[in-house]
PDB file of C-alpha atoms in Angstrom:
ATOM      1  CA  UNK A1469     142.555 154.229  66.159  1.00 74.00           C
ATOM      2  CA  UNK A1470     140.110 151.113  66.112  1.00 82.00           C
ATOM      3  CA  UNK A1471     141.277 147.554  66.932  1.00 87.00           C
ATOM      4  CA  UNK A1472     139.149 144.776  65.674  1.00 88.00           C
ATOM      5  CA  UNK A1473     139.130 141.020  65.257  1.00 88.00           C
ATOM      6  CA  UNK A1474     136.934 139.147  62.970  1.00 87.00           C
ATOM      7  CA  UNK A1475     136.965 135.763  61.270  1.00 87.00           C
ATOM      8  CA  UNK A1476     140.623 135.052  63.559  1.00 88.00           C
ATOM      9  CA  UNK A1477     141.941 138.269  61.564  1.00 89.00           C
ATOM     10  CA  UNK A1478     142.929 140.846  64.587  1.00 92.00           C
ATOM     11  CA  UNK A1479     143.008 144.179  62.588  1.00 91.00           C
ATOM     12  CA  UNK A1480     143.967 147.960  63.954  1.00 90.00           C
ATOM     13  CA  UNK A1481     142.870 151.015  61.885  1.00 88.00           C
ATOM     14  CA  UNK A1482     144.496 154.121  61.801  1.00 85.00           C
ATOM     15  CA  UNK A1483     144.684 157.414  60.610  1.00 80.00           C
ATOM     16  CA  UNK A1484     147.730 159.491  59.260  1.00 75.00           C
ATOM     17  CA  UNK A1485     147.757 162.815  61.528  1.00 69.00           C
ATOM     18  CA  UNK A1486     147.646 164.738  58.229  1.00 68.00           C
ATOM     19  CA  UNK A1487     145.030 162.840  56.681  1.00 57.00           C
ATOM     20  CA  UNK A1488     146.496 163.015  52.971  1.00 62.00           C
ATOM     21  CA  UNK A1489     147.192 160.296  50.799  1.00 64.00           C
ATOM     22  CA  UNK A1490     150.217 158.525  53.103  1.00 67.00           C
ATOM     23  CA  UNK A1491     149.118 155.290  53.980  1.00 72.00           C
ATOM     24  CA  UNK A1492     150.229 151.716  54.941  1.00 78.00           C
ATOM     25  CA  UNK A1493     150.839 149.745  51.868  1.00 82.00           C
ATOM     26  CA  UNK A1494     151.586 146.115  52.864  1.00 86.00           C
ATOM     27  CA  UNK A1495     148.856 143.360  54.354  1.00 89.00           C
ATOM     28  CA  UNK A1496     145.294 144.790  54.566  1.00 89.00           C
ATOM     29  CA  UNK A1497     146.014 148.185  53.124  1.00 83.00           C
ATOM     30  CA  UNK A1498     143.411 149.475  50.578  1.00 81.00           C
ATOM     31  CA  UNK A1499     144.260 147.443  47.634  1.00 81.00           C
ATOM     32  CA  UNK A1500     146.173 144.558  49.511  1.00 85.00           C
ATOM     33  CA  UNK A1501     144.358 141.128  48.277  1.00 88.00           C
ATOM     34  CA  UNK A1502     143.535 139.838  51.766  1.00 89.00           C
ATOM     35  CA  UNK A1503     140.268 141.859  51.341  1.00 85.00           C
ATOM     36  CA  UNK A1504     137.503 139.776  50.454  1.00 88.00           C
ATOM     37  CA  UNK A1505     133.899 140.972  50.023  1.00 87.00           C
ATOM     38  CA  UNK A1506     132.805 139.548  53.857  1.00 90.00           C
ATOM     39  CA  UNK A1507     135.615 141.354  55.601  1.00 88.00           C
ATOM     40  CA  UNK A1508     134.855 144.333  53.557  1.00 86.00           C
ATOM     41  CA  UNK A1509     131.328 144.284  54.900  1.00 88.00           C
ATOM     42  CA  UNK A1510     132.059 143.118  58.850  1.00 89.00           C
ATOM     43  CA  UNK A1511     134.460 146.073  58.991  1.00 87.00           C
ATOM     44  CA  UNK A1512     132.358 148.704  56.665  1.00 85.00           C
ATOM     45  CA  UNK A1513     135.808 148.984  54.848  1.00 82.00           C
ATOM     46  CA  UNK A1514     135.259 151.644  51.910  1.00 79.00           C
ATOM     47  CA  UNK A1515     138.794 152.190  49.739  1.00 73.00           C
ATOM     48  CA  UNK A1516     139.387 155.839  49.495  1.00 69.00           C
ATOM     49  CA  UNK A1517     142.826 157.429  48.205  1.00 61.00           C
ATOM     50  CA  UNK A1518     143.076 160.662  50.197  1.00 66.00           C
ATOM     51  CA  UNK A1519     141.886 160.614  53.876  1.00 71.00           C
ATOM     52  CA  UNK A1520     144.503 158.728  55.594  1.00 75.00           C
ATOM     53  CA  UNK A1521     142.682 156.391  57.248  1.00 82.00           C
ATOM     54  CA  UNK A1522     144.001 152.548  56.902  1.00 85.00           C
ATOM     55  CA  UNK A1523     143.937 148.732  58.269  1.00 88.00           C
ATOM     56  CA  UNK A1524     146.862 146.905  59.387  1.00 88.00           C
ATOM     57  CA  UNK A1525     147.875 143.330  61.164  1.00 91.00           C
ATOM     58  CA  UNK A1526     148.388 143.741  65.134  1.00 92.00           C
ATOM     59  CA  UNK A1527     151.379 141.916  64.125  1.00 91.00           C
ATOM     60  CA  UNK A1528     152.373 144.587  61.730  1.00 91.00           C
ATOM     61  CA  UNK A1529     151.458 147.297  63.618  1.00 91.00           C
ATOM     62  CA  UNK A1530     153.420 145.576  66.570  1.00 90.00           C
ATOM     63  CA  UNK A1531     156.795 145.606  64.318  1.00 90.00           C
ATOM     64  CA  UNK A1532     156.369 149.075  62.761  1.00 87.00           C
ATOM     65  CA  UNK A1533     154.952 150.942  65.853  1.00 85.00           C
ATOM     66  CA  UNK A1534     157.125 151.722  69.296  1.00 83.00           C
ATOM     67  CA  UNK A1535     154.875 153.874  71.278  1.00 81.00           C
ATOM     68  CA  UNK A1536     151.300 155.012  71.526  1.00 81.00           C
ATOM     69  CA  UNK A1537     149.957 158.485  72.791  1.00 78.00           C
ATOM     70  CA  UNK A1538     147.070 159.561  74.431  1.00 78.00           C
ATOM     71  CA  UNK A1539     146.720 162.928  74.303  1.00 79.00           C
ATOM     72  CA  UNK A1540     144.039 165.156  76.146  1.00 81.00           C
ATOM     73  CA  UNK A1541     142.881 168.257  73.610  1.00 82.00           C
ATOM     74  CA  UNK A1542     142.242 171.133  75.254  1.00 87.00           C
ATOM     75  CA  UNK A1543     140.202 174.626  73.739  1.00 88.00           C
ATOM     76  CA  UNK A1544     142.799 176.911  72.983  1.00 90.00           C
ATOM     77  CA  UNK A1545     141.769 179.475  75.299  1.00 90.00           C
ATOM     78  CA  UNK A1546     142.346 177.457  78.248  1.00 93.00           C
ATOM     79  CA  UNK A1547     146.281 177.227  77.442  1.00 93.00           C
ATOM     80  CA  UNK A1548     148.848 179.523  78.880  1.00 95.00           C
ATOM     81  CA  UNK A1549     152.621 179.300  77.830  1.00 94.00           C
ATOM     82  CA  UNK A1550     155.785 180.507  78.141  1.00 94.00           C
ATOM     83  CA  UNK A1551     158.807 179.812  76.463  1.00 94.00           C
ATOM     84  CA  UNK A1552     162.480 179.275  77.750  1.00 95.00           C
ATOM     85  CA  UNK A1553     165.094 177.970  77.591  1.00 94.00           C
ATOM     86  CA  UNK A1554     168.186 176.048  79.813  1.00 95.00           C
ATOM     87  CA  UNK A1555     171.409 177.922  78.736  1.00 93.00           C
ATOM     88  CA  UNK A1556     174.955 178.433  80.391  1.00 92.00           C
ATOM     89  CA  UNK A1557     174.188 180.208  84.079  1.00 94.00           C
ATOM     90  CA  UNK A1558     170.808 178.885  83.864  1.00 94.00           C
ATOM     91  CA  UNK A1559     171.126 175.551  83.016  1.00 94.00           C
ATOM     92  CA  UNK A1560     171.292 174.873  86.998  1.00 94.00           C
ATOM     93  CA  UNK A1561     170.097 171.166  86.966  1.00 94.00           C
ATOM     94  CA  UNK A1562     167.889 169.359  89.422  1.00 93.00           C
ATOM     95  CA  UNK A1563     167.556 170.320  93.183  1.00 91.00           C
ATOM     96  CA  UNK A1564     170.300 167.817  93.834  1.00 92.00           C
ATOM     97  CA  UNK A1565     172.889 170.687  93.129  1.00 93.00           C
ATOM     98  CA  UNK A1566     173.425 174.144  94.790  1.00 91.00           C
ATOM     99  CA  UNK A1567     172.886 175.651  91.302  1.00 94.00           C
ATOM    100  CA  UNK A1568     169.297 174.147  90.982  1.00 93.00           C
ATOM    101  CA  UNK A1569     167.869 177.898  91.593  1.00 93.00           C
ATOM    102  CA  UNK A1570     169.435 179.319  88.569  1.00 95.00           C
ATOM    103  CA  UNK A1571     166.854 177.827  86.213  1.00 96.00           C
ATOM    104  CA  UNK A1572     163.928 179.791  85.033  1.00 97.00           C
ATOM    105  CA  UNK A1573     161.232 179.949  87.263  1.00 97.00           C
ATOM    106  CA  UNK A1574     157.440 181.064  86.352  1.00 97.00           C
ATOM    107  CA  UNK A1575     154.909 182.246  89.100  1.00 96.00           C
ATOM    108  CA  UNK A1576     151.520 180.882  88.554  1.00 96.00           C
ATOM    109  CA  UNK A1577     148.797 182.796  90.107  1.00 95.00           C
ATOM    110  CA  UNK A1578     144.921 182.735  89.660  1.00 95.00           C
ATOM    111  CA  UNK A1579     143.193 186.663  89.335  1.00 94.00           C
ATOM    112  CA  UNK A1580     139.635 187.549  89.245  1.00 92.00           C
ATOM    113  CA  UNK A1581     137.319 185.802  90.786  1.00 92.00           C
ATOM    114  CA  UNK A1582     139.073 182.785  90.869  1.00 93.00           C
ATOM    115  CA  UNK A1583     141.436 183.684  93.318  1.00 91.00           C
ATOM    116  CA  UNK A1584     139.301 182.795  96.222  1.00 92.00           C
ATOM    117  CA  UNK A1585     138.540 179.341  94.988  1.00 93.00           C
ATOM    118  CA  UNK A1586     140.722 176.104  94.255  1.00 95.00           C
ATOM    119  CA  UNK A1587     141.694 175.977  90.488  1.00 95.00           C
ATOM    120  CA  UNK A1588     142.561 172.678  88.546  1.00 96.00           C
ATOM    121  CA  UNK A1589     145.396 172.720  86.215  1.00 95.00           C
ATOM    122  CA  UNK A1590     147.322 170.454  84.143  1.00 96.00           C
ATOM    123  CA  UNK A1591     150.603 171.386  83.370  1.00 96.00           C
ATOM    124  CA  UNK A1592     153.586 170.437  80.497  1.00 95.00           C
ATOM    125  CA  UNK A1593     157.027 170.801  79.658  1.00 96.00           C
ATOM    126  CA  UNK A1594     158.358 170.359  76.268  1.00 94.00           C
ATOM    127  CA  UNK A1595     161.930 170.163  75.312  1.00 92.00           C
ATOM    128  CA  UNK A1596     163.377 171.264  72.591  1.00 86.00           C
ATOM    129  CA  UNK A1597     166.514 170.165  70.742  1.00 67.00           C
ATOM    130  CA  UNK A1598     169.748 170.818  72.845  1.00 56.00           C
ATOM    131  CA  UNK A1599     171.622 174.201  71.594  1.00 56.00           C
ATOM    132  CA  UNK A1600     175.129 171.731  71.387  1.00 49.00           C
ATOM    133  CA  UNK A1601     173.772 169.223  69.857  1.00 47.00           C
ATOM    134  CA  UNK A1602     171.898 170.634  66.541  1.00 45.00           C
ATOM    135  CA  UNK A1603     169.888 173.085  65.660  1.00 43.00           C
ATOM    136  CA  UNK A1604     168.140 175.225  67.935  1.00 44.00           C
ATOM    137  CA  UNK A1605     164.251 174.438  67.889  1.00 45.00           C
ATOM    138  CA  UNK A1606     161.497 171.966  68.453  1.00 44.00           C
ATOM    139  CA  UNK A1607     160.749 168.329  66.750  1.00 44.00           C
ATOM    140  CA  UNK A1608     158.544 165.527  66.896  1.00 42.00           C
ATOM    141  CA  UNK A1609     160.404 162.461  67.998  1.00 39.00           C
ATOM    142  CA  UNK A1610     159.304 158.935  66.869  1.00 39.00           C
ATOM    143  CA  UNK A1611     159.524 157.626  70.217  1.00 42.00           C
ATOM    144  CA  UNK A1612     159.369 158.790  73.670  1.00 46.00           C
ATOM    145  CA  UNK A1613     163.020 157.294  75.073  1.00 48.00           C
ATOM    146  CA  UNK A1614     165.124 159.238  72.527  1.00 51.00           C
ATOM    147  CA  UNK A1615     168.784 159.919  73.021  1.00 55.00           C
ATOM    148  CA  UNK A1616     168.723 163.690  72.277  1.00 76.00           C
ATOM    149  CA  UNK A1617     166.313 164.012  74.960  1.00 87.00           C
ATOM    150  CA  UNK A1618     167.700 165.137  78.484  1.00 92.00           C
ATOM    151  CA  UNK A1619     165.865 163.807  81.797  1.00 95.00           C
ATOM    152  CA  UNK A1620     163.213 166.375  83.036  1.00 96.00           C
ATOM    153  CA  UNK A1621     161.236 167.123  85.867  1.00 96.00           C
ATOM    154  CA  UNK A1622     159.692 170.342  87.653  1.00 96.00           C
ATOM    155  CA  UNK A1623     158.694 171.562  91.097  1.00 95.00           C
ATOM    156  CA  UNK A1624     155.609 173.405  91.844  1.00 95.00           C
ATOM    157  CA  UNK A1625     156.469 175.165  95.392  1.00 93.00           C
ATOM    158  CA  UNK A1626     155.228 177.807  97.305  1.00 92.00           C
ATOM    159  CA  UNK A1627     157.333 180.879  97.721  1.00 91.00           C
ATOM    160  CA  UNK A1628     155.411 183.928  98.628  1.00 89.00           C
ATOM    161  CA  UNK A1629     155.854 185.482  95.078  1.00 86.00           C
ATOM    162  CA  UNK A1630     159.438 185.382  94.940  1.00 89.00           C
ATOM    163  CA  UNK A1631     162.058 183.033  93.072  1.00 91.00           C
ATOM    164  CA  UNK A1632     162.997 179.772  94.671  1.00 90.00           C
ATOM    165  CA  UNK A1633     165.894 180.086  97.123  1.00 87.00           C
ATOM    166  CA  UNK A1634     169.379 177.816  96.527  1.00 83.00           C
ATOM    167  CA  UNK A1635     167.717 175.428  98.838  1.00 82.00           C
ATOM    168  CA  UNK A1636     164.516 173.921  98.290  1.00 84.00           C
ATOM    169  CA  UNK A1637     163.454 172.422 101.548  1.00 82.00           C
ATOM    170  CA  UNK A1638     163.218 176.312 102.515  1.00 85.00           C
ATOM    171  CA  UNK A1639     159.959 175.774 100.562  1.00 89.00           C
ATOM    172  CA  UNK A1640     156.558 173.866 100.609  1.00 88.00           C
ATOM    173  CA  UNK A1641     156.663 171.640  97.377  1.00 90.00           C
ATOM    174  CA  UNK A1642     152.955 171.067  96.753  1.00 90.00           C
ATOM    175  CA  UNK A1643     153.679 168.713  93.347  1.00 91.00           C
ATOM    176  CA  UNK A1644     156.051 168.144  90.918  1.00 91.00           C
ATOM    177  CA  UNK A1645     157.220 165.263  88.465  1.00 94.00           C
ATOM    178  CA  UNK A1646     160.049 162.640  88.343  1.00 94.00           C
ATOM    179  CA  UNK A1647     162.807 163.224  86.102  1.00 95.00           C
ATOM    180  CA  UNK A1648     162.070 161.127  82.642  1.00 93.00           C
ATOM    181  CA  UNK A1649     163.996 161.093  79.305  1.00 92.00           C
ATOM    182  CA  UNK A1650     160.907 161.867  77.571  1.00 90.00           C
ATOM    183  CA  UNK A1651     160.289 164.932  74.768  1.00 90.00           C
ATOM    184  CA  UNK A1652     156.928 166.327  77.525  1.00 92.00           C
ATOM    185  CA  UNK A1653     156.022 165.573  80.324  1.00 94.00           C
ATOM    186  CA  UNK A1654     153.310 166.601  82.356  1.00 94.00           C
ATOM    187  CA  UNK A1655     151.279 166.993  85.813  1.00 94.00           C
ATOM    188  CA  UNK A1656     147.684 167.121  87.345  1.00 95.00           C
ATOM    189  CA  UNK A1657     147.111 169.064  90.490  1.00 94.00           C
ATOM    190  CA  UNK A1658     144.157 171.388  92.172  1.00 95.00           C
ATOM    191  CA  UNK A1659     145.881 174.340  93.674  1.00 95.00           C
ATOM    192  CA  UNK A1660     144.370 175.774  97.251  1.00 94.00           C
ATOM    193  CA  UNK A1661     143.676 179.920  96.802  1.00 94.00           C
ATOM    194  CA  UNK A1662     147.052 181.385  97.336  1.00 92.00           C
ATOM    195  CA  UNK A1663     147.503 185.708  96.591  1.00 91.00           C
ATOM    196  CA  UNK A1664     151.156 185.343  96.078  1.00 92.00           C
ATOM    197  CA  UNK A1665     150.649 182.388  93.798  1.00 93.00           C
ATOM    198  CA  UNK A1666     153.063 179.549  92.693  1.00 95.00           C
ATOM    199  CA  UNK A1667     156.705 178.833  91.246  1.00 95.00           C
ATOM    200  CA  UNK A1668     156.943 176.333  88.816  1.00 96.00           C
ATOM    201  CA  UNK A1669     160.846 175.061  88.145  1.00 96.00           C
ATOM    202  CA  UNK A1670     161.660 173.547  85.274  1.00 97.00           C
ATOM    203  CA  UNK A1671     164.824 171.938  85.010  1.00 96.00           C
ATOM    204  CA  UNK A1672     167.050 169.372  83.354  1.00 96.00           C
ATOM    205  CA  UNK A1673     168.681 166.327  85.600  1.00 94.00           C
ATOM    206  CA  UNK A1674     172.176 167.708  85.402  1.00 95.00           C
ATOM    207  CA  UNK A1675     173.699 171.061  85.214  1.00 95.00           C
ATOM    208  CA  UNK A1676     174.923 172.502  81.724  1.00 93.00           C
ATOM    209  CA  UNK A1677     172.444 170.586  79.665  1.00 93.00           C
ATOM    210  CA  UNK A1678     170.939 172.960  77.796  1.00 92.00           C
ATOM    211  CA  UNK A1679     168.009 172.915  75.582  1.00 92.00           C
ATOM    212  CA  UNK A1680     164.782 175.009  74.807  1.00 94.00           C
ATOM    213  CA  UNK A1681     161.524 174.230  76.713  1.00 95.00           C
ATOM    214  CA  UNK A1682     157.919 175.601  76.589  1.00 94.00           C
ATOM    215  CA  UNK A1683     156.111 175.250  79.615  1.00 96.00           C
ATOM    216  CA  UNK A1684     152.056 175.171  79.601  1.00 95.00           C
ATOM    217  CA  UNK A1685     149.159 175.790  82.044  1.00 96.00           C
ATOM    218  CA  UNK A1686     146.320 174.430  81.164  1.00 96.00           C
ATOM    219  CA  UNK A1687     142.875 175.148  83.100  1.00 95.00           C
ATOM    220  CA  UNK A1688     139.445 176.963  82.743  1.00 95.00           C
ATOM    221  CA  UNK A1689     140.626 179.532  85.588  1.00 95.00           C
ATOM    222  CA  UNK A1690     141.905 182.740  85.339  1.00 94.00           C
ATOM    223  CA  UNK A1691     145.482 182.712  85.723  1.00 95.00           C
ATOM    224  CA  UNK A1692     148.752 184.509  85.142  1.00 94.00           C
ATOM    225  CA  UNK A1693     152.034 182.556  84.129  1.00 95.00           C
ATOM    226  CA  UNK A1694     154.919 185.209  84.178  1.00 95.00           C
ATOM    227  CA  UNK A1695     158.622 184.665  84.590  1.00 95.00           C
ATOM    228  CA  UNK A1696     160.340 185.946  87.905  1.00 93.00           C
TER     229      UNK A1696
END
């Protein structure tokens, strides 16, 4: 993506994630008549039918556009996942209710030799389309508010190996996210050297909402990321 203004034209490029012949086809697209010879030049615009890549108007792009990612892309050996899923008993909700410790919980723990040292991770959760609602399964939504989204959050915690107990203050939280009605959400943390590791509890805002979810470590460390 490339924003540019020249000659009181404000301009944003963009490419189709699948870089095939979809493109914009209004104002400033490839064959569009506001093209002139100078504007081709100042911008180094070269037509081509099959790449994907295209101009629009900021105003445009303001009317057909709701959100904008940023995403971090990480080498594929430095993700870990696991897949679950909120459903009947363990669709416990957030830590505001006594069933809060019924969701699935995953211990992250460093091995090797980067168990004595501090580790940096950056960790998501993905939701997946509610079991009631549709389909099982994942999808890309168009925007990050959706109303088939539930609220999410997790806790990191400390708890000697073990799964969470009903309450959580029995437990040092060392991170965590807010709840947010958003298809993944994420956190950034360096975790101290711990043997027994870390619980990570993903969970939905309310109890019974239930939905799948993939949860992912990602970090140049060593790590295991198991369910308990």
């Amino acid at each position: 993506m490339e924003v540019r203004e020249v000659d009181g034209h404000r301009l944003v490029q963009i490419r189709n994630p699948w870089a095939n012949e979809v493109e914009w086809n209004g104002p400033w697209s490839d064959s569009s008549p506001e093209w002139s010879d100078r504007m081709k030049h100042k911008l180094k615009h070269v037509p081509q039918s099959n790449e994907g890549i295209f101009w629009m108007s900021w105003q445009d792009f303001q009317i057909h556009f709701r959100s904008i990612y940023v995403c971090r892309v990480y080498p594929r050996e430095m993700r870990h996942s696991v897949h679950g899923q909120w459903r009947n008993y363990s669709a416990g909700g957030c830590q505001d209710y006594s069933s809060w410790h019924q969701n699935p919980q995953f211990r992250l723990r460093a091995t090797g030799s980067d168990a004595s040292s501090p580790i940096h991770v950056f960790i998501t959760l993905t939701q997946g389309v509610g079991f009631s609602r549709t389909t099982p399964g994942f999808r890309n939504y168009q925007s990050s508010h959706d109303s088939q989204l539930f609220y999410i959050g997790m806790r990191i915690l400390k708890t000697r190996g073990h799964r969470a107990a009903y309450n959580i203050f029995l437990h040092e939280s060392v991170g965590g996210t807010d709840y947010v009605n958003s298809r993944e959400i994420s956190c950034e943390m360096v975790l101290d050297p711990d043997p027994k590791g870390y619980t990570i509890v993903p969970t939905t805002i309310h109890p019974g909402e239930e939905a799948p979810f993939v949860l992912s470590v990602f970090t140049k460390a060593s790590i295991v990321l198991e369910a308990l």
